[in-house]
mmCIF file of C-alpha atoms and ligand atoms in Angstrom:
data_model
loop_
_atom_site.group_PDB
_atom_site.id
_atom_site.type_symbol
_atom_site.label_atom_id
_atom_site.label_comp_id
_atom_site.label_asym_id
_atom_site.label_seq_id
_atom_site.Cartn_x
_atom_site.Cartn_y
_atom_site.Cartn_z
ATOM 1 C CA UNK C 132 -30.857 -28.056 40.436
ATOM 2 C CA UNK C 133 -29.102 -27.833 37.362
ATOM 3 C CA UNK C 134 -25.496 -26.200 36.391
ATOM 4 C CA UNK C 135 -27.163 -22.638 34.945
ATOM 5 C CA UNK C 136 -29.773 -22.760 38.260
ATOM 6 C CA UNK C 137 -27.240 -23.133 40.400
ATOM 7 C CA UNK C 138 -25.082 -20.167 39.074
ATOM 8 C CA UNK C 139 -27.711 -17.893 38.569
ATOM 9 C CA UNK C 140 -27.814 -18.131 43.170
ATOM 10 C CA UNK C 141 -24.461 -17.353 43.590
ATOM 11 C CA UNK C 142 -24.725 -14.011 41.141
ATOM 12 C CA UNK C 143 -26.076 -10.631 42.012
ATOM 13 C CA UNK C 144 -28.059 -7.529 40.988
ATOM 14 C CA UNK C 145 -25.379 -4.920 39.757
ATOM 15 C CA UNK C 146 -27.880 -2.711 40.414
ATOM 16 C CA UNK C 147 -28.564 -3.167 43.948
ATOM 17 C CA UNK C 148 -26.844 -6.556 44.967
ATOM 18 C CA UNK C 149 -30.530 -8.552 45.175
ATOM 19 C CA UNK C 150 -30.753 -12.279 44.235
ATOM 20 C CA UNK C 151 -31.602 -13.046 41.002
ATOM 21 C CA UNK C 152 -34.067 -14.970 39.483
ATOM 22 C CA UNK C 153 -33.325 -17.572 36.335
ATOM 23 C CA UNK C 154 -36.031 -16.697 33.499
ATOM 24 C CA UNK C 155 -35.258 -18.736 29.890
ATOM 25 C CA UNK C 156 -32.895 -16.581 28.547
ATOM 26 C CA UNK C 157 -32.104 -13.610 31.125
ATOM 27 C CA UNK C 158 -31.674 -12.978 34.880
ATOM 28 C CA UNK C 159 -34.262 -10.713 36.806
ATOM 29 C CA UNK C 160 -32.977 -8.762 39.657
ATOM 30 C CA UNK C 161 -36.176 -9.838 42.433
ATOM 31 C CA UNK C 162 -35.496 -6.284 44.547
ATOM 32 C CA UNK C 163 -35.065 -4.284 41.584
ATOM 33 C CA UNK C 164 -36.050 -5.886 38.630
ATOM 34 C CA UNK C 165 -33.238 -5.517 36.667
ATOM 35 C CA UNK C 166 -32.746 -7.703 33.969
ATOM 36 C CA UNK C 167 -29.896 -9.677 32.609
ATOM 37 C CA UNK C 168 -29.528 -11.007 29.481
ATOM 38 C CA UNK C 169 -28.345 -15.130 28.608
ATOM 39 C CA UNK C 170 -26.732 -15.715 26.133
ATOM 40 C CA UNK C 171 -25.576 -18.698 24.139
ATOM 41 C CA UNK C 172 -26.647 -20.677 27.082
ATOM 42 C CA UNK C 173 -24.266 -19.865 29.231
ATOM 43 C CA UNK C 174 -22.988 -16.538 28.675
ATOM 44 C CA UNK C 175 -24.400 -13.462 31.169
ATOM 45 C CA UNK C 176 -24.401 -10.117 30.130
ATOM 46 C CA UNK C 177 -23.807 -7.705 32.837
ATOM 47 C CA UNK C 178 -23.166 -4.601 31.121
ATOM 48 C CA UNK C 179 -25.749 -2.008 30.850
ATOM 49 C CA UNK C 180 -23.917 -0.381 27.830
ATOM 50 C CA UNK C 181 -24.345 -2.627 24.296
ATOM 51 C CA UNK C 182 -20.978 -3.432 23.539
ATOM 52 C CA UNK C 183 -18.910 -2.730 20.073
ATOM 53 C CA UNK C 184 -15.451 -2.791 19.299
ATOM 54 C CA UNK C 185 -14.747 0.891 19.696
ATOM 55 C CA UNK C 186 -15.314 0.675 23.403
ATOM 56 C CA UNK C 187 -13.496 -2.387 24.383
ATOM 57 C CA UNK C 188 -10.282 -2.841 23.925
ATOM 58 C CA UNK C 189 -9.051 -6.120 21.749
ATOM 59 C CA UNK C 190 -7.771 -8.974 23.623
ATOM 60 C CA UNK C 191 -4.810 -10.555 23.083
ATOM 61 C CA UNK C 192 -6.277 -13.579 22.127
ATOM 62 C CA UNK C 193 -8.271 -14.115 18.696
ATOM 63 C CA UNK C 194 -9.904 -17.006 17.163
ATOM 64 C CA UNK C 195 -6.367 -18.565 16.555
ATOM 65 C CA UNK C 196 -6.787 -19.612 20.374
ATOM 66 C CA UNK C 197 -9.721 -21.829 19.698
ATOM 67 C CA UNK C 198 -7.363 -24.419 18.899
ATOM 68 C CA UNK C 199 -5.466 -24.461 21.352
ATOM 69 C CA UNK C 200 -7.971 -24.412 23.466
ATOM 70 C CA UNK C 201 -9.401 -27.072 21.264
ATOM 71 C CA UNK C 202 -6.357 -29.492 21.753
ATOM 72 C CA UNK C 203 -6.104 -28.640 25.799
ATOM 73 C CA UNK C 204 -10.416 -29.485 26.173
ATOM 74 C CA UNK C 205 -10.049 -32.800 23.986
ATOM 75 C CA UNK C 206 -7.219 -33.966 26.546
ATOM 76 C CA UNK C 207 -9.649 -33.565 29.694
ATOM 77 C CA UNK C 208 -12.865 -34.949 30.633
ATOM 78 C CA UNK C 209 -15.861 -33.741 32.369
ATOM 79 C CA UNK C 210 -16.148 -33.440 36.559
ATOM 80 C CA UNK C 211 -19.039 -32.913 38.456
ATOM 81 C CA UNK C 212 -18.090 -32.108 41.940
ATOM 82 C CA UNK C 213 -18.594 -29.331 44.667
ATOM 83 C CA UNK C 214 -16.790 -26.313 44.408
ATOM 84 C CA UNK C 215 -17.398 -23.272 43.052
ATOM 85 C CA UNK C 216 -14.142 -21.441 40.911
ATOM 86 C CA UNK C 217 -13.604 -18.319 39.263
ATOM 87 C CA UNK C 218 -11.109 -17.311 37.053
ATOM 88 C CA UNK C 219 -10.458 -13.080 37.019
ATOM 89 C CA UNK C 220 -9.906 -11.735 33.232
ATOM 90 C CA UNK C 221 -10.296 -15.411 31.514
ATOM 91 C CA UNK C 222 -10.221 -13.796 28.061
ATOM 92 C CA UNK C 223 -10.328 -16.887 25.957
ATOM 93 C CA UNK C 224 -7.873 -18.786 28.243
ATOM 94 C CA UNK C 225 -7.362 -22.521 29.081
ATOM 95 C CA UNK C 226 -7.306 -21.743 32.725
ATOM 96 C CA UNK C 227 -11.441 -22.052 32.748
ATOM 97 C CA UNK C 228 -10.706 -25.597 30.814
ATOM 98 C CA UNK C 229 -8.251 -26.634 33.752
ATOM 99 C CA UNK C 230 -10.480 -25.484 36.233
ATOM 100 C CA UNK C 231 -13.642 -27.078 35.394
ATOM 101 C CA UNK C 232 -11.773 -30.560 34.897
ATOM 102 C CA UNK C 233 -10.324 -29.930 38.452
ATOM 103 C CA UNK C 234 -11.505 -32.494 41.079
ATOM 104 C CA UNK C 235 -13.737 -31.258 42.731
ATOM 105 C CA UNK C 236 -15.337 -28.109 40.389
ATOM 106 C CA UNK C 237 -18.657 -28.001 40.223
ATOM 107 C CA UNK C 238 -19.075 -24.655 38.731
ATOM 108 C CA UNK C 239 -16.303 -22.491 37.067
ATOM 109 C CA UNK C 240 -16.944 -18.775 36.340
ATOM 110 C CA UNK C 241 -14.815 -16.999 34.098
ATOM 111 C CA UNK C 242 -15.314 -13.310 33.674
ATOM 112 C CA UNK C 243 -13.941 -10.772 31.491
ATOM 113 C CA UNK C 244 -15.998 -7.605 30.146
ATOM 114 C CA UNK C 245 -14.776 -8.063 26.308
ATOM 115 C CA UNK C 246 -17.507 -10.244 24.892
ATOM 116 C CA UNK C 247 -15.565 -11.853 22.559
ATOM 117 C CA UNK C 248 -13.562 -14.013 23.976
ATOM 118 C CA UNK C 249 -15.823 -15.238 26.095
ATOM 119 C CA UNK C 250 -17.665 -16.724 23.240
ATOM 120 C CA UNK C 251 -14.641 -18.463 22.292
ATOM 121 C CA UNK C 252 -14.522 -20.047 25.434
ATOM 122 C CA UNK C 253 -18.891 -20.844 25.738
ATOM 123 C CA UNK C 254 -18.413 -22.299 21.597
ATOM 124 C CA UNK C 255 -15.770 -24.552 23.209
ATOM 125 C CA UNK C 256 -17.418 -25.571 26.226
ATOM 126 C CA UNK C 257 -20.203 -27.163 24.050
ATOM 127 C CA UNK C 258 -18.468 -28.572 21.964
ATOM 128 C CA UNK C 259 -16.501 -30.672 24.340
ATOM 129 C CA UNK C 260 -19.453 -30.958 26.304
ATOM 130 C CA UNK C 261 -18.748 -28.996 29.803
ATOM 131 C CA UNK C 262 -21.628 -27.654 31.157
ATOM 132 C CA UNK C 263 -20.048 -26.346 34.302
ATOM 133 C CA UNK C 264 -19.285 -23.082 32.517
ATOM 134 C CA UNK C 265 -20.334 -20.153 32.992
ATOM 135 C CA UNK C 266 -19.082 -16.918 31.598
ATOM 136 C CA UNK C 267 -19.851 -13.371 33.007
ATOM 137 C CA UNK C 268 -19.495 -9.927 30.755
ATOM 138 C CA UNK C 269 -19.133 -7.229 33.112
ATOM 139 C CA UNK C 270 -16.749 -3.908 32.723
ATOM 140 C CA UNK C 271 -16.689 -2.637 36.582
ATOM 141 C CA UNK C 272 -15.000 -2.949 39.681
ATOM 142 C CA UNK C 273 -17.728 -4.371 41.852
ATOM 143 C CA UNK C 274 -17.730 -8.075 40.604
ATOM 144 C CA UNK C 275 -21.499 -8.993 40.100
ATOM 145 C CA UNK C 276 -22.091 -12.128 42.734
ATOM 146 C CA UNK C 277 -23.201 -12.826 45.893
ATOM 147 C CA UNK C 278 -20.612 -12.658 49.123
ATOM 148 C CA UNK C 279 -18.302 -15.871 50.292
ATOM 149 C CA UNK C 280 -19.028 -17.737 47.524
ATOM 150 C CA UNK C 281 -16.018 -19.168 45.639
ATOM 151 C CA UNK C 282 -14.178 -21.652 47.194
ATOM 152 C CA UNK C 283 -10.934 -21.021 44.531
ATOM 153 C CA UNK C 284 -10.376 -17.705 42.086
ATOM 154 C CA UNK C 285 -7.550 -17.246 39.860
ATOM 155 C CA UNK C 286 -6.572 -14.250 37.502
ATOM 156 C CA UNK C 287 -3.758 -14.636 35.203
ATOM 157 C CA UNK C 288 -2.208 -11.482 33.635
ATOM 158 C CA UNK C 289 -5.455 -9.326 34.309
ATOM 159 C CA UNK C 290 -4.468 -6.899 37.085
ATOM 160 C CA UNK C 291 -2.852 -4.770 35.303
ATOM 161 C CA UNK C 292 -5.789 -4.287 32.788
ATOM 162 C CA UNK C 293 -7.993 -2.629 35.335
ATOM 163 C CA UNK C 294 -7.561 0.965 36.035
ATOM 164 C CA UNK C 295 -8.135 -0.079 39.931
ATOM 165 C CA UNK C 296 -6.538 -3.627 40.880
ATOM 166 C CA UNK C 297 -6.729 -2.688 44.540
ATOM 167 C CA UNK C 298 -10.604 -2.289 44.354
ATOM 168 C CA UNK C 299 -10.684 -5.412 42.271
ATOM 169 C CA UNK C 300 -8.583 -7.321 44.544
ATOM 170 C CA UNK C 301 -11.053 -6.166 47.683
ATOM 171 C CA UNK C 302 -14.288 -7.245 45.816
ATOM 172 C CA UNK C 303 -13.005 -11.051 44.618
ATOM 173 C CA UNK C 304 -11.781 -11.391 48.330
ATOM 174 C CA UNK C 305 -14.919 -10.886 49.586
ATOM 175 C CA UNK C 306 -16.818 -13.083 47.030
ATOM 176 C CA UNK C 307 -13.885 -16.121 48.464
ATOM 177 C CA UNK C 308 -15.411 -18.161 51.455
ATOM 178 C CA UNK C 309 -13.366 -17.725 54.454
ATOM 179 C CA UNK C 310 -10.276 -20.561 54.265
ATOM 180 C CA UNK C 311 -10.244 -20.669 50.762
ATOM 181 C CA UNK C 312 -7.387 -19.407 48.123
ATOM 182 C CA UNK C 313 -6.473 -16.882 45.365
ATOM 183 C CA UNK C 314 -3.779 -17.888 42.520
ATOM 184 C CA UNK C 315 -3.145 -14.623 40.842
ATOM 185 C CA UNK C 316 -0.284 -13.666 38.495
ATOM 186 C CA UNK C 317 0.459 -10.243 36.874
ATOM 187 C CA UNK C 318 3.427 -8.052 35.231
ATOM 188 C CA UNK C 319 5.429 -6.810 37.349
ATOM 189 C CA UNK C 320 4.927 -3.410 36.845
ATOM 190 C CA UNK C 321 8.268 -1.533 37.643
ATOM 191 C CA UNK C 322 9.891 -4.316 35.005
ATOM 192 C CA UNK C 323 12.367 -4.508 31.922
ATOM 193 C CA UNK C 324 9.575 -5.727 29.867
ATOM 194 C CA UNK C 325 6.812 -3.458 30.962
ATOM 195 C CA UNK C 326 9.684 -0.397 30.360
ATOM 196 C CA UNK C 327 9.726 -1.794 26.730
ATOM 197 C CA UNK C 328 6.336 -2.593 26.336
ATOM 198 C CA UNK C 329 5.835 0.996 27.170
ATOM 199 C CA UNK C 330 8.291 2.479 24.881
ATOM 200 C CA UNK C 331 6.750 0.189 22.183
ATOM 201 C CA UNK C 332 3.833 1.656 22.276
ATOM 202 C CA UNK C 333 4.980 5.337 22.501
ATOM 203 C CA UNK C 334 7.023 4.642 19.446
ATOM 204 C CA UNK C 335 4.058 3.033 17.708
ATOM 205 C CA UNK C 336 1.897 5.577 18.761
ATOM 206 C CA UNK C 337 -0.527 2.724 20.270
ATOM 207 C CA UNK C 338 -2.739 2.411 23.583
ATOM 208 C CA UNK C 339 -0.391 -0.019 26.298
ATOM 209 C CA UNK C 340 -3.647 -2.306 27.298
ATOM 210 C CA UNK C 341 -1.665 -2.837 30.541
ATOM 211 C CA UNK C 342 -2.884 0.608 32.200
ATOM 212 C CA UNK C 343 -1.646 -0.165 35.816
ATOM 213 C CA UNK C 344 1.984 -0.630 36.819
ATOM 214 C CA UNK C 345 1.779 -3.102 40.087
ATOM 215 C CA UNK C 346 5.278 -2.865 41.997
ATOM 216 C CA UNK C 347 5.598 -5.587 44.471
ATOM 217 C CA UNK C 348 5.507 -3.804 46.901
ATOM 218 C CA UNK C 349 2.184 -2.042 45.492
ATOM 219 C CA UNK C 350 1.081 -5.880 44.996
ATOM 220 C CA UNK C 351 1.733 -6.566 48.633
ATOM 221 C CA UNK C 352 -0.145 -3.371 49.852
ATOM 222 C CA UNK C 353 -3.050 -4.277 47.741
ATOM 223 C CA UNK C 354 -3.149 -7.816 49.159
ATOM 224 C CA UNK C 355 -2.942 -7.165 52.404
ATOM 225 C CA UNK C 356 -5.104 -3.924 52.787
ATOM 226 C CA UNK C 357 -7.483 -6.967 51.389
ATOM 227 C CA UNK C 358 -7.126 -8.866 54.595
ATOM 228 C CA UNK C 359 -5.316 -11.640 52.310
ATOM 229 C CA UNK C 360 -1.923 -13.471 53.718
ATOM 230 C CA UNK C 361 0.577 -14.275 50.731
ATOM 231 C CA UNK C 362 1.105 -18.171 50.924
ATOM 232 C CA UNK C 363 3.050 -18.743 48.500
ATOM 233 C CA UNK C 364 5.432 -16.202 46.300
ATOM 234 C CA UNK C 365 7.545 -16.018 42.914
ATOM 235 C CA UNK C 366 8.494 -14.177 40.651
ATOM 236 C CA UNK C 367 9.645 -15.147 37.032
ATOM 237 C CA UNK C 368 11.384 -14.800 34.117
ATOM 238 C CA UNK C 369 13.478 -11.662 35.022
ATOM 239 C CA UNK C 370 15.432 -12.433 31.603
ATOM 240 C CA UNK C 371 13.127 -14.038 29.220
ATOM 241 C CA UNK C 372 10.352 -11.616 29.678
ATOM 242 C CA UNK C 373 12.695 -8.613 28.224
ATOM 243 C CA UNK C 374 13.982 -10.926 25.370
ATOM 244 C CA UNK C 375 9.857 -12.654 24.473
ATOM 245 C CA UNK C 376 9.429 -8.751 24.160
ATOM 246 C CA UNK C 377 12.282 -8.374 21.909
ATOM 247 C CA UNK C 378 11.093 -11.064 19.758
ATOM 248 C CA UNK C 379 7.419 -10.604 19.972
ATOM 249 C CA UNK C 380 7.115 -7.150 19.961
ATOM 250 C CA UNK C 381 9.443 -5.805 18.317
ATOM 251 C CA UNK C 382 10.892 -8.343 15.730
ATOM 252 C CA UNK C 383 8.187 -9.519 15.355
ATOM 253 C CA UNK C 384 4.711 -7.123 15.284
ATOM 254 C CA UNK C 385 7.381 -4.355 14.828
ATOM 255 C CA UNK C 386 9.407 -4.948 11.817
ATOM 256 C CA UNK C 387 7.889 -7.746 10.153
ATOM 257 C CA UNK C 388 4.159 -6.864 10.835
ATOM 258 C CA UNK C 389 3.294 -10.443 11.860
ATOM 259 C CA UNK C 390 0.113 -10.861 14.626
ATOM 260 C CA UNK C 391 -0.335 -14.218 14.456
ATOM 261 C CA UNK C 392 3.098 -15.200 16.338
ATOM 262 C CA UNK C 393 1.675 -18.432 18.445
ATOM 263 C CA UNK C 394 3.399 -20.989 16.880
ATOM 264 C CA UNK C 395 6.611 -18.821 17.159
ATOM 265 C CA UNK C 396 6.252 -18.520 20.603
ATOM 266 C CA UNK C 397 5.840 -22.681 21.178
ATOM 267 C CA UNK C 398 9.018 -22.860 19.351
ATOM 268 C CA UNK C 399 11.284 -20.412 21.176
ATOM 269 C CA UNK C 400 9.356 -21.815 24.322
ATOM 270 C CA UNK C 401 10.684 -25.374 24.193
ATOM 271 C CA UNK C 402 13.972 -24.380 22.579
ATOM 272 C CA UNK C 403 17.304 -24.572 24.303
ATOM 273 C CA UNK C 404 17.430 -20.299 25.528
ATOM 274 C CA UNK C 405 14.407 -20.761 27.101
ATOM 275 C CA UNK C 406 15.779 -23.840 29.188
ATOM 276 C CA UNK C 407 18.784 -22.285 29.727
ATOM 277 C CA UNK C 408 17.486 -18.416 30.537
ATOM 278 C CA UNK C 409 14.531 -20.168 32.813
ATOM 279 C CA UNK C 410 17.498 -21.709 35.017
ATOM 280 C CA UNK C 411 19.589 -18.707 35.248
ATOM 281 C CA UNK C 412 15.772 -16.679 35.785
ATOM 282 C CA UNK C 413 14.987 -18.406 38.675
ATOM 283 C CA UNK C 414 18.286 -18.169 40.808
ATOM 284 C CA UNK C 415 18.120 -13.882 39.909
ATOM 285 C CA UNK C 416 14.184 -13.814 41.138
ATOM 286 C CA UNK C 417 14.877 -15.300 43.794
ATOM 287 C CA UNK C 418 17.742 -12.646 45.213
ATOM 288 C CA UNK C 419 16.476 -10.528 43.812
ATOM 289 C CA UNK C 420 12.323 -10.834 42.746
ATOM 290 C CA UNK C 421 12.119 -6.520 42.534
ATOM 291 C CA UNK C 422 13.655 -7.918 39.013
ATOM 292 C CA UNK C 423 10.779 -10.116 37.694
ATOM 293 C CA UNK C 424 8.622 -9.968 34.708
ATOM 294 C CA UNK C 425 5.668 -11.963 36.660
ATOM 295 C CA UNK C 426 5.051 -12.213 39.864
ATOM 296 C CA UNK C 427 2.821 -15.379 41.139
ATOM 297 C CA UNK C 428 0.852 -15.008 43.861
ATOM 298 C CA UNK C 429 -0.625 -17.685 45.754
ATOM 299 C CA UNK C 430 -2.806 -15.840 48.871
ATOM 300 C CA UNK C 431 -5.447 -16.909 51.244
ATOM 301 C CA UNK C 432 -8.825 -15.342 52.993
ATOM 302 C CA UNK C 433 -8.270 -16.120 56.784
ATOM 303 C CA UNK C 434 -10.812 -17.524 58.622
ATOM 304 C CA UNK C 435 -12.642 -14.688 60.768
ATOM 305 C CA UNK C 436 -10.156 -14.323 64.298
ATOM 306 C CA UNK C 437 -12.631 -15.698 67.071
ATOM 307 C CA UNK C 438 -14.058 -13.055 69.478
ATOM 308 C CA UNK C 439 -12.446 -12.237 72.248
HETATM 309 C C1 LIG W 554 -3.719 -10.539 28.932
HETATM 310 S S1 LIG W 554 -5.401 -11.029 28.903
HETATM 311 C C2 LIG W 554 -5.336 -12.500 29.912
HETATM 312 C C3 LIG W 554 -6.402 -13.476 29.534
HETATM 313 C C4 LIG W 554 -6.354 -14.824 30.245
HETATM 314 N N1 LIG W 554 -6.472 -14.700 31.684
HETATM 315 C C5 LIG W 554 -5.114 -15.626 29.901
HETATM 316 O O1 LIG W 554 -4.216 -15.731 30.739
HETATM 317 O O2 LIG W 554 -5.042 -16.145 28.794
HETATM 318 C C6 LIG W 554 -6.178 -9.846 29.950
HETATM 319 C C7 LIG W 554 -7.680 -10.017 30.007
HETATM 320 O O3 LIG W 554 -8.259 -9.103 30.959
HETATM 321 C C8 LIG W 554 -9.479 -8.655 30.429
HETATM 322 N N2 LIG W 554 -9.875 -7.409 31.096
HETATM 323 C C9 LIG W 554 -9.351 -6.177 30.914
HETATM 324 N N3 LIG W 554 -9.981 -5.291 31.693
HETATM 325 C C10 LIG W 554 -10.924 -5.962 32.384
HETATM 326 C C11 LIG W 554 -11.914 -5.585 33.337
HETATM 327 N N4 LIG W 554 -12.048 -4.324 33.745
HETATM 328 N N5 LIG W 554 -12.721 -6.542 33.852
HETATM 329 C C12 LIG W 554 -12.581 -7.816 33.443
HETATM 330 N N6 LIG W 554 -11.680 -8.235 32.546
HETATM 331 C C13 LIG W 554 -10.855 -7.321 32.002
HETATM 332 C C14 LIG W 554 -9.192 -8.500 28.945
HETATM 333 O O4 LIG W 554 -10.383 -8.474 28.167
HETATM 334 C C15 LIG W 554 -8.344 -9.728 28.671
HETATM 335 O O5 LIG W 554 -9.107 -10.843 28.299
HETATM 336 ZN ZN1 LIG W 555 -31.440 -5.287 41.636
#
């Protein structure tokens, strides 16, 4: 079976949850029929609506990314193996890059319903040769694939893009197999730096793309109404998330109208403040993590409790 065979089993109907069935360049729903287009090989498009750039909102991440994400790709080399990943709100991120060089990842899944950057990511995957993949365009809350089938998902700073996280949360845990884990990281909600960001964007009269505020303790409630146990916890950069803001947002995209702030962000990352704020960040998150900008969440399905 190859790579795009083998994916095509462990998505469903949107429709009505049937297996579908690989035809050249679409997927047909066998209950219902439905029909799902390919594209560029390895890109599925879920959404019924066509998409434009009125009705999705622009990512953060633009074309600039493709080199990065260049430079990241040309450092790894291709795996084969047997598990089945999925990253939550890839955008055009490295994380799907990471993942399908892990050991072990036979097939990685990144999702996002802007179109866009997922063809940043399936441009890149050719050209460095993955075919392990696969990226899925869908805009809902009721993740399009079959139950218990990843064996590792990850979402970085997507949460608090969809207007539900707690329904969100509920459907990737039931796509994990029993046993395995969720990596997931997200604003925290009730921070500094989402206060700003907010403020920003009143002042600028613009939409705030993060649309839900997840508390930790909302983050906890979501988790474990999910039937998820937190394994590992952190939460980060309580005083260099206000001052990227400062910088980014407002020195930057504010007052000097400049988008295209990457390579000003590598330099104040590996300066000396950032060393020095990171140390002082992590002793204040950990007394007191309420504080954080991120929270990291590392959380696992349990294996069903035996019957009694
Ligand atoms: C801040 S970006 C993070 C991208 C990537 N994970 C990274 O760390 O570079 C948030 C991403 O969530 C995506 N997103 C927003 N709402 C979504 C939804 N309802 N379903 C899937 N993805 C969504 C956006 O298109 C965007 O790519
Ligand atoms: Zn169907």
């Amino acid at each position: 079976m190859n790579p795009l065979e083998k994916a095509s089993k462990l998505l469903a109907c949107v429709a009505c949850h049937g297996s579908l069935q690989l035809h050249d360049d679409a997927l047909q729903c066998e209950a219902c029929q439905g029909l799902y287009r390919i594209i560029e090989g390895n890109i599925i498009v879920f959404s019924a609506v066509e998409l434009s750039g009125n009705l999705l909102e622009k990512t953060m991440y633009g074309p600039e990314y493709d080199e990065l994400i260049d430079q990241v790709a040309a450092a790894q080399g291709v795996s084969q193996k047997d598990t089945v990943a999925l990253d939550f709100g890839c955008g055009s991120s490295l994380e799907v890059f990471t993942l399908a060089n892990e050991d072990k990842m036979e097939i990685v899944f990144g999702l996002d319903y802007d179109l866009a950057p997922l063809q940043i990511v399936s441009r890149a995957a050719k050209k460095k040769g993955y075919d392990n993949i696969f990226l899925v365009q869908f805009d809902r809350d009721d993740i399009p694939f079959q139950a218990e089938v990843f064996d590792l998902v990850t979402s970085h700073q997507a949460f608090e893009h969809v207007p539900r996280p707690d329904l969100v949360i509920n459907e990737l845990t039931t796509k994990m197999k029993p046993g395995t884990i969720m990596r997931a990281d997200f604003p925290n909600g009730h921070s500094v730096g989402e206060l700003l960001r907010e403020l920003f964007h009143r002042v600028n009269r613009s939409r705030n793309p993060h649309i839900s505020m997840i508390s930790l303790q909302r983050a906890k409630d979501y988790f474990s109404r999910a039937g998820l146990e937190v394994e590992g916890f952190d939460a980060t950069y309580a005083l260099r998330g206000p001052l990227v803001y400062f910088i980014e947002g407002f020195v930057l995209r504010f007052l000097f109208r400049k988008h295209k702030i990457y390579s000003v962000r590598n330099i104040y990352r590996k300066s000396f403040w950032f060393r020095w704020l990171g140390k002082i960040d992590s002793c204040v998150s950990r007394l007191f993590p309420q504080l954080g900008q991120a929270f990291v969440f590392v959380l696992r399905k349990p294996h069903a409790s035996p019957e009694i």
